[in-house]
Coordinates of C-alpha atoms in Angstrom, one line a residue:
Chain A
X34 CA 204.4 177.8 21.1
X35 CA 203.1 178.5 24.9
X36 CA 204.2 176.5 27.6
X37 CA 200.7 175.3 28.6
X38 CA 199.9 174.2 25.1
X39 CA 203.2 172.4 24.8
X40 CA 202.5 170.5 28.0
X41 CA 198.8 169.8 26.9
X42 CA 200.2 168.4 23.4
X43 CA 202.8 166.1 25.1
X44 CA 200.2 164.7 27.4
X45 CA 197.9 164.1 24.2
X46 CA 200.9 162.2 22.4
X47 CA 201.0 159.9 25.5
X48 CA 197.5 159.2 25.5
X49 CA 197.6 158.2 22.0
X50 CA 200.7 156.0 22.2
X51 CA 199.0 154.2 25.2
X52 CA 195.5 153.9 23.0
X53 CA 197.5 152.6 19.9
X54 CA 199.2 149.9 21.9
X55 CA 196.2 148.7 23.5
X56 CA 194.7 148.3 19.8
X57 CA 197.7 146.7 18.5
X58 CA 197.5 144.1 21.4
X59 CA 193.9 143.6 20.8
X60 CA 194.5 143.1 16.9
X61 CA 197.4 140.9 17.3
X62 CA 195.9 138.8 20.2
X63 CA 194.7 135.3 19.2
X64 CA 191.4 135.5 20.6
X65 CA 189.9 132.1 19.7
X66 CA 193.2 130.4 21.1
X67 CA 192.9 132.2 24.4
X68 CA 189.5 131.5 24.8
X69 CA 190.2 127.8 24.0
X70 CA 192.7 127.1 26.4
X71 CA 191.9 129.7 29.3
X72 CA 188.3 130.4 29.2
X73 CA 186.4 127.4 28.3
X74 CA 182.8 127.4 29.6
X75 CA 182.5 123.9 29.7
X76 CA 185.7 123.1 31.3
X77 CA 184.5 125.9 33.9
X78 CA 181.1 124.1 34.3
X79 CA 182.9 121.0 35.3
X80 CA 184.9 122.6 38.1
X81 CA 181.6 123.8 40.1
X82 CA 180.4 123.5 42.6
X83 CA 183.4 121.6 44.0
X84 CA 185.7 124.2 43.3
X85 CA 184.0 126.4 45.6
X86 CA 182.2 124.1 48.0
X87 CA 185.4 121.8 48.6
X88 CA 188.4 123.9 47.5
X89 CA 187.5 127.6 48.2
X90 CA 186.0 126.4 51.4
X91 CA 189.1 124.4 52.2
X92 CA 191.5 127.4 51.5
X93 CA 189.4 129.6 53.6
X94 CA 189.1 127.2 56.7
X95 CA 193.0 126.2 56.4
X96 CA 193.9 130.1 56.5
X97 CA 191.6 130.7 59.3
X98 CA 193.1 127.6 61.5
X99 CA 196.6 128.9 60.9
X100 CA 195.9 132.3 61.4
X101 CA 194.2 131.5 64.7
X102 CA 196.9 129.2 65.6
X103 CA 199.8 131.4 64.2
X104 CA 198.2 134.5 66.5
X105 CA 198.2 132.6 69.6
X106 CA 201.9 131.3 68.9
X107 CA 203.0 134.8 68.0
X108 CA 201.5 136.3 71.0
X109 CA 203.3 133.5 73.2
X110 CA 206.7 134.1 71.4
X111 CA 206.5 137.9 71.4
X112 CA 205.9 137.8 75.2
X113 CA 208.9 135.6 75.6
X114 CA 211.2 137.8 73.7
X115 CA 209.9 140.8 75.8
X116 CA 210.6 138.4 79.0
X117 CA 212.8 140.0 81.6
X118 CA 214.2 136.2 82.0
X119 CA 216.9 135.8 79.5
X120 CA 216.7 131.8 78.4
X121 CA 212.8 132.8 77.5
X122 CA 214.3 135.3 75.2
X123 CA 217.0 133.0 73.9
X124 CA 214.2 130.4 72.8
X125 CA 211.9 132.9 71.2
X126 CA 214.8 134.4 69.2
X127 CA 216.2 131.0 68.2
X128 CA 212.7 129.7 67.2
X129 CA 212.0 132.9 65.1
X130 CA 215.0 133.1 63.4
X131 CA 214.6 129.3 62.4
X132 CA 211.1 129.3 61.2
X133 CA 211.7 132.6 59.5
X134 CA 214.6 131.3 57.7
X135 CA 213.4 127.9 56.4
X136 CA 211.2 127.9 53.3
X137 CA 207.6 127.0 54.6
X138 CA 207.6 124.1 52.3
X139 CA 210.4 122.6 53.7
X140 CA 208.6 122.8 57.2
X141 CA 205.6 121.3 55.8
X142 CA 207.4 118.3 54.5
X143 CA 209.3 118.0 57.6
X144 CA 206.2 118.1 59.7
X145 CA 204.1 115.7 57.4
X146 CA 206.7 113.0 56.4
X147 CA 210.2 113.1 58.3
X148 CA 208.6 113.7 61.9
X149 CA 206.0 111.0 61.7
X150 CA 208.6 108.4 60.2
X151 CA 211.3 109.4 62.6
X152 CA 209.4 109.5 65.9
X153 CA 206.4 107.5 65.2
X154 CA 204.0 109.9 65.9
X155 CA 200.9 110.5 64.6
X156 CA 199.6 114.1 64.3
X157 CA 195.9 114.3 64.7
X158 CA 194.2 115.4 61.2
X159 CA 196.8 113.2 59.2
X160 CA 198.7 115.0 56.5
X161 CA 196.5 118.0 56.4
X162 CA 197.0 118.3 60.2
X163 CA 200.5 118.1 60.0
X164 CA 200.7 120.5 57.1
X165 CA 198.5 122.9 59.1
X166 CA 200.6 122.6 62.1
X167 CA 203.7 123.5 60.2
X168 CA 201.8 126.6 58.8
X169 CA 200.9 127.8 62.3
X170 CA 204.6 127.1 63.3
X171 CA 206.0 129.6 60.4
X172 CA 203.2 131.9 60.8
X173 CA 203.7 132.1 64.4
X174 CA 207.5 133.1 63.9
X175 CA 206.5 135.9 61.5
X176 CA 203.7 137.3 63.6
X177 CA 205.9 137.1 67.0
X178 CA 208.1 139.8 65.6
X179 CA 204.8 141.9 64.2
X180 CA 203.4 141.5 67.6
X181 CA 206.5 142.3 69.6
X182 CA 206.8 145.7 67.5
X183 CA 203.3 146.4 68.3
X184 CA 203.6 146.0 72.0
X185 CA 206.7 148.1 71.9
X186 CA 204.7 150.6 70.1
X187 CA 202.4 151.3 73.0
X188 CA 204.0 154.4 75.0
X189 CA 205.4 153.3 78.1
X190 CA 203.5 155.7 80.1
X191 CA 200.4 153.2 79.6
X192 CA 201.9 150.5 81.4
X193 CA 203.0 153.0 84.2
X194 CA 199.6 154.4 84.6
X195 CA 197.8 150.9 84.8
X196 CA 200.5 149.8 87.6
X197 CA 200.2 152.8 89.4
X198 CA 196.5 152.3 89.7
X199 CA 197.5 148.7 91.3
X200 CA 197.0 146.5 88.1
X201 CA 199.1 143.6 88.0
X202 CA 201.5 143.0 85.3
X203 CA 199.5 140.2 83.4
X204 CA 196.1 142.3 83.5
X205 CA 197.9 145.1 82.5
X206 CA 199.1 143.4 79.3
X207 CA 195.7 142.0 78.6
X208 CA 193.6 145.0 79.4
X209 CA 195.7 147.9 78.4
X210 CA 198.9 147.2 76.2
X211 CA 197.8 144.0 74.0
X212 CA 194.2 146.2 72.9
X213 CA 196.5 149.1 71.7
X214 CA 198.9 147.0 70.4
X215 CA 196.5 145.0 68.2
X216 CA 195.4 148.3 66.5
X217 CA 199.1 149.1 65.6
X218 CA 199.6 145.6 63.9
X219 CA 196.2 145.5 61.9
X220 CA 197.9 146.6 58.7
X221 CA 200.8 144.3 58.9
X222 CA 198.5 141.2 60.4
X223 CA 196.4 141.6 57.2
X224 CA 199.6 141.3 55.4
X225 CA 200.2 138.0 57.2
X226 CA 196.7 136.8 56.5
X227 CA 196.8 137.4 52.7
X228 CA 200.3 135.6 52.6
X229 CA 198.6 132.8 54.7
X230 CA 196.0 132.5 52.3
X231 CA 198.5 131.9 49.4
X232 CA 200.8 129.5 51.6
X233 CA 197.9 127.3 52.1
X234 CA 198.5 126.4 48.5
X235 CA 201.8 124.8 49.9
X236 CA 200.1 122.1 51.6
X237 CA 199.9 119.9 48.4
X238 CA 203.3 118.7 49.6
X239 CA 202.0 117.1 52.4
X240 CA 199.4 115.1 50.3
X241 CA 195.8 115.9 50.0
X242 CA 192.7 113.6 49.5
X243 CA 189.7 114.7 47.4
X244 CA 188.2 116.2 50.3
X245 CA 191.0 118.0 51.7
X246 CA 192.0 119.8 48.4
X247 CA 192.5 123.4 48.5
X248 CA 192.1 125.9 45.4
X249 CA 195.7 125.6 43.9
X250 CA 195.6 121.7 44.4
X251 CA 192.3 121.5 43.0
X252 CA 193.1 123.6 40.0
X253 CA 196.2 121.7 39.5
X254 CA 194.4 118.5 39.4
X255 CA 191.6 119.6 37.0
X256 CA 194.4 121.4 34.6
X257 CA 195.8 117.7 34.0
X258 CA 192.3 115.8 33.9
X259 CA 191.0 118.4 31.3
X260 CA 194.2 119.1 29.5
X261 CA 193.0 123.1 29.6
X262 CA 194.0 126.0 31.6
X263 CA 190.7 127.3 32.4
X264 CA 190.7 125.9 36.0
X265 CA 193.9 127.8 36.7
X266 CA 192.1 131.2 35.8
X267 CA 189.3 130.1 37.9
X268 CA 191.5 129.7 40.8
X269 CA 193.3 133.0 40.2
X270 CA 189.8 134.6 40.5
X271 CA 188.6 132.9 43.6
X272 CA 192.0 133.9 45.2
X273 CA 191.1 137.4 44.4
X274 CA 187.6 137.2 45.2
X275 CA 188.8 136.5 48.8
X276 CA 191.7 138.8 49.4
X277 CA 190.6 142.0 47.5
X278 CA 187.3 142.1 49.7
X279 CA 189.3 141.0 52.9
X280 CA 191.7 144.0 52.5
X281 CA 188.8 146.6 51.9
X282 CA 187.1 145.3 54.9
X283 CA 190.1 145.7 56.9
X284 CA 190.7 149.2 55.5
X285 CA 187.1 150.2 56.5
X286 CA 187.7 148.6 60.1
X287 CA 190.9 150.7 60.4
X288 CA 189.2 154.0 59.5
X289 CA 186.4 153.3 62.4
X290 CA 189.1 152.4 64.8
X291 CA 191.2 155.7 64.1
X292 CA 187.9 157.6 65.1
X293 CA 187.9 156.5 68.7
X294 CA 191.6 157.5 68.9
Chain B
X267 CA 193.1 155.3 106.3
X268 CA 194.1 155.4 109.8
X269 CA 197.8 156.6 109.9
X270 CA 197.7 157.8 113.4
X271 CA 201.3 159.2 113.8
X272 CA 202.6 157.6 111.1
X273 CA 203.8 159.5 108.4
X274 CA 202.3 159.1 104.8
X275 CA 205.6 159.0 103.0
X276 CA 209.1 158.6 104.5
X277 CA 212.0 158.4 102.6
X278 CA 215.5 157.8 104.1
X279 CA 218.9 157.8 102.5
X280 CA 217.6 157.3 98.9
X281 CA 219.9 156.4 96.1
X282 CA 219.1 155.9 92.7
X283 CA 221.6 155.1 89.7
X284 CA 221.0 155.0 85.9
X285 CA 224.2 152.8 84.8
X286 CA 226.9 155.0 86.3
X287 CA 224.8 158.3 86.7
X288 CA 223.9 158.7 90.1
X289 CA 220.6 160.8 89.9
X290 CA 219.6 160.6 93.5
X291 CA 222.4 160.9 96.0
X292 CA 220.6 160.4 99.6
X293 CA 217.5 161.9 99.7
X294 CA 215.5 162.1 103.1
X295 CA 212.1 163.6 103.5
X296 CA 208.9 163.2 105.4
X297 CA 205.4 163.7 104.0
X298 CA 202.7 163.7 107.0
X299 CA 199.0 162.6 106.2
X300 CA 197.2 165.7 105.0
X301 CA 200.4 167.6 103.9
X302 CA 201.0 169.0 100.4
X303 CA 204.6 168.8 99.8
X304 CA 206.0 170.5 96.7
X305 CA 209.3 169.6 95.0
X306 CA 210.9 172.1 92.5
X307 CA 214.1 172.1 90.9
X308 CA 216.0 172.4 87.5
X309 CA 215.3 169.4 84.9
X310 CA 217.6 166.7 85.5
X311 CA 217.7 167.3 89.1
X312 CA 216.3 164.0 90.0
X313 CA 212.8 165.4 91.2
X314 CA 210.9 163.2 89.0
X315 CA 212.7 160.0 89.8
X316 CA 212.4 160.8 93.4
X317 CA 208.5 160.8 93.0
X318 CA 208.5 157.9 90.8
X319 CA 210.5 156.1 93.4
X320 CA 207.6 156.5 96.1
X321 CA 205.4 153.9 94.0
X322 CA 208.5 151.9 92.8
X323 CA 208.0 152.9 89.0
X324 CA 211.6 153.3 89.7
X325 CA 213.6 151.0 91.4
X326 CA 215.9 152.5 94.1
X327 CA 219.4 151.4 94.2
X328 CA 219.3 151.8 97.8
X329 CA 217.7 153.5 100.9
X330 CA 214.4 153.4 102.6
X331 CA 211.0 154.2 101.7
X332 CA 208.1 153.8 103.9
X333 CA 204.6 154.3 102.9
X334 CA 202.0 154.3 105.7
X335 CA 204.6 152.7 107.8
X336 CA 205.1 149.8 105.1
X337 CA 208.6 149.3 103.7
X338 CA 207.8 149.2 100.0
X339 CA 211.2 148.1 99.2
X340 CA 210.7 144.8 101.2
X341 CA 210.6 142.0 98.4
X342 CA 207.6 140.4 100.3
X343 CA 205.4 143.5 100.1
X344 CA 202.3 143.3 97.7
X345 CA 203.1 146.2 95.7
X346 CA 199.9 146.4 93.7
X347 CA 197.9 146.9 96.9
X348 CA 200.5 149.7 97.9
X349 CA 200.0 151.2 94.6
X350 CA 196.3 151.0 94.6
X351 CA 196.3 153.3 97.7
X352 CA 198.8 155.8 95.8
X353 CA 197.2 157.8 93.1
X354 CA 199.5 158.8 90.4
X355 CA 199.3 161.7 87.9
X356 CA 201.7 162.1 85.0
X357 CA 203.1 164.9 82.8
X358 CA 201.6 163.3 79.6
X359 CA 198.1 162.2 81.5
X360 CA 198.6 158.4 80.4
X361 CA 194.7 158.1 79.7
X362 CA 194.1 154.8 77.9
X363 CA 193.1 155.8 74.5
X364 CA 191.3 152.7 73.4
X365 CA 188.8 153.1 76.3
X366 CA 185.9 155.8 76.9
X367 CA 186.4 158.2 80.0
X368 CA 184.1 156.1 82.0
X369 CA 185.9 153.1 81.3
X370 CA 189.3 154.6 82.0
X371 CA 187.9 155.2 85.5
X372 CA 186.2 152.0 86.2
X373 CA 188.5 149.4 84.9
X374 CA 191.0 149.5 88.0
X375 CA 187.9 149.9 90.5
X376 CA 186.6 146.6 89.2
X377 CA 189.9 144.8 88.5
X378 CA 191.8 146.0 91.5
X379 CA 189.2 147.0 94.2
X380 CA 186.8 144.3 93.0
X381 CA 183.9 146.9 92.8
X382 CA 180.9 145.8 90.8
X383 CA 180.0 147.8 87.5
X384 CA 177.4 150.2 88.8
X385 CA 179.1 150.9 92.0
X386 CA 182.4 151.7 90.0
X387 CA 180.3 153.6 87.3
X388 CA 178.7 155.8 90.3
X389 CA 182.3 156.3 91.9
X390 CA 183.5 157.5 88.4
X391 CA 180.6 159.7 87.7
X392 CA 181.1 161.4 91.2
X393 CA 184.7 162.1 90.5
X394 CA 184.1 163.4 87.0
X395 CA 181.8 165.8 88.4
X396 CA 184.3 166.8 91.0
X397 CA 186.8 167.8 88.5
X398 CA 184.5 169.3 86.2
X399 CA 184.3 167.0 83.4
X400 CA 181.2 165.1 84.0
X401 CA 179.8 165.6 80.5
X402 CA 182.6 163.9 78.9
X403 CA 181.9 160.6 80.5
X404 CA 181.1 158.7 77.1
X405 CA 184.1 160.6 75.2
X406 CA 187.5 158.9 74.1
X407 CA 190.5 160.6 75.6
X408 CA 191.5 162.0 71.9
X409 CA 188.4 163.9 72.1
X410 CA 189.3 166.0 75.0
X411 CA 191.5 169.0 75.4
X412 CA 194.8 168.4 77.5
X413 CA 193.2 170.3 80.6
X414 CA 190.2 167.9 80.3
X415 CA 192.3 164.9 79.9
X416 CA 194.6 166.0 83.1
X417 CA 191.3 166.4 85.2
X418 CA 190.1 163.0 83.9
X419 CA 193.4 161.5 85.0
X420 CA 193.0 163.0 88.3
X421 CA 189.3 161.9 88.7
X422 CA 190.8 158.3 87.4
X423 CA 193.4 158.4 90.5
X424 CA 190.6 159.5 93.0
X425 CA 188.4 156.9 91.9
X426 CA 190.5 154.3 93.7
X427 CA 189.8 156.3 96.7
X428 CA 193.7 156.7 97.4
X429 CA 195.4 157.8 100.8
X430 CA 197.4 160.0 98.8
X431 CA 198.4 161.6 95.5
X432 CA 201.7 161.9 93.7
X433 CA 201.8 164.7 90.8
X434 CA 204.8 164.5 88.2
X435 CA 204.6 167.8 86.5
X436 CA 200.8 167.9 86.0
X437 CA 200.8 171.1 84.1
X438 CA 203.9 171.0 82.1
X439 CA 202.5 169.4 79.1
X440 CA 199.5 172.0 78.8
X441 CA 198.7 175.1 76.9
X442 CA 199.1 178.0 79.4
X443 CA 195.4 178.8 79.2
X444 CA 194.4 175.4 80.5
X445 CA 197.0 175.1 83.3
X446 CA 194.4 177.2 85.6
X447 CA 191.7 174.6 85.4
X448 CA 194.1 171.8 86.4
X449 CA 195.7 173.8 89.2
X450 CA 192.1 174.6 90.6
X451 CA 191.3 171.0 90.7
X452 CA 194.3 170.2 92.7
X453 CA 193.8 173.2 95.2
X454 CA 190.6 171.9 95.9
X455 CA 192.0 168.4 96.5
X456 CA 194.6 169.9 98.9
X457 CA 191.9 171.8 100.9
X458 CA 189.9 168.7 101.2
X459 CA 193.0 167.3 103.2
X460 CA 194.3 164.9 100.7
X461 CA 197.9 164.0 101.1
X462 CA 199.9 165.2 98.2
X463 CA 203.3 165.2 96.8
X464 CA 203.7 167.4 93.8
X465 CA 206.6 168.0 91.5
X466 CA 206.0 171.3 89.6
X467 CA 207.2 174.4 88.0
X468 CA 204.3 176.3 89.3
X469 CA 205.9 178.5 92.0
X470 CA 202.6 180.2 92.6
X471 CA 200.8 177.0 93.6
X472 CA 203.5 175.7 95.6
X473 CA 203.5 179.3 97.5
X474 CA 199.7 179.1 98.1
X475 CA 198.9 175.7 98.6
X476 CA 202.1 173.7 99.5
X477 CA 202.9 173.1 103.3
X478 CA 206.5 172.6 102.6
X479 CA 208.8 172.9 99.6
X480 CA 211.7 171.0 98.6
X481 CA 214.3 172.5 96.2
X482 CA 216.3 169.7 94.7
X483 CA 219.4 169.9 92.6
X484 CA 221.8 167.5 91.2
X485 CA 220.2 164.5 93.0
X486 CA 219.9 166.1 96.4
X487 CA 217.7 168.2 98.6
X488 CA 219.5 171.5 98.6
X489 CA 216.9 173.5 101.0
X490 CA 213.5 172.9 102.3
X491 CA 210.9 174.3 104.5
X492 CA 207.8 176.8 104.4
X493 CA 207.4 177.7 100.8
X494 CA 207.0 181.5 101.5
X495 CA 210.4 181.2 103.3
X496 CA 212.1 179.2 100.7
X497 CA 210.6 181.3 97.9
X498 CA 211.1 184.7 99.7
X499 CA 214.7 184.2 101.2
X500 CA 216.5 181.2 99.9
X501 CA 219.2 180.4 101.9
X502 CA 221.4 178.7 99.4
X503 CA 223.0 180.1 96.3
X504 CA 221.9 177.4 94.0
X505 CA 218.3 177.9 95.0
X506 CA 218.6 181.6 94.5
X507 CA 220.2 181.1 91.2
X508 CA 217.2 178.7 90.2
X509 CA 214.4 181.2 91.3
X510 CA 216.0 184.1 89.6
X511 CA 215.5 182.2 86.4
X512 CA 211.9 180.8 86.9
X513 CA 210.4 183.8 88.9

């Protein structure tokens, strides 16, 4: 037998095995039970419109708040970590190590319960406010490292050229270094954003009211009340509806920016 | 601009160390207003470090640097104001890649000199035409050849109306066929009376345009004087050895 014929037969066999496996799965699966438990139209109808108008809205809103806050904190920490003054570097390094090292769940719990009780402080926004603040603190720690790497990824000659033109250090950072650093960090920052979307589900530990439920908490509650897993499947689809288009949009954005480079 | 009698650049007993390595071992030199001084020497001789000390991109270890009579090592000096008067052109061009050519030329004019947008654009256009890349005003740096980028970089410095210009091996990163365009621009600049300090390997340029030539080796000025004399009849063995390799 010729070598190419042999290869073709080998490939054909692999396709056959794949098709057989899929057919087997379809035949063996208990479709009625699956639909009964995971895809029940009646249960799905009951979730709407609140699952979108309340839960999905909250997930997006919380993510945006945590991302914006984390970004500002991350920039501040990154600049501190690059500071010529050692104590600033120490504080930034300590902060980053601490909040990257702790589980986000622990930080949220601490901010929502331990801190208000210990110091009798009221964080604006109540439980959700405290939880969001914790998310910002954690996100800031992660983003700081990404932004620091981005700033250091800008060639040294850029700052030298700007300083040679008489631009002060702060202006150089804002107008010349940071815009270039942000292009470098778009892919890792997209990652951070997607991680944050999912981390908003941890806010349940801070406790939530009917109005502050995000997708996961909403789905959990519905699973309990309806004794059916359909809300979980809807939650999964909602997350994917948010994250997949987002990563596509960022990819397009990146390609457009690459053109001006 | 009026520097009656005061040299544009005066360097005295300049030392610079990186850790334990002393790269400048007591440099003295003077650049008078309107003069073109070329600095040559083997790589690692400290010539780029010397140039970068003049606008304090490198911090000298000790010594004195006066720019138009102002002691730039004085902690009280407004370094940004001094730097705005000293144009600097780099080997790697260092254009801002996220900004158009026009914005590269206007950003410091607006932010440092306080010119308004229209005035800055007008100055930018004039200088781009002067260096022969006026048609690239809306392009991004990545879309220009190396020679065009370097000429834009020169135009960017010129847009600040500097009293003097420093060139750090401006043609070393260019393809050979693009070197001529940049040297032409620098020659025109010299003839217009610009004070220039040029670190270069272009001996032809140094001979033809330079008023003064400094040969450096191992962190010290080995010999200096009229370029034709230094290049034609070098007095020191080290100068002869270097020139025999590059000429």
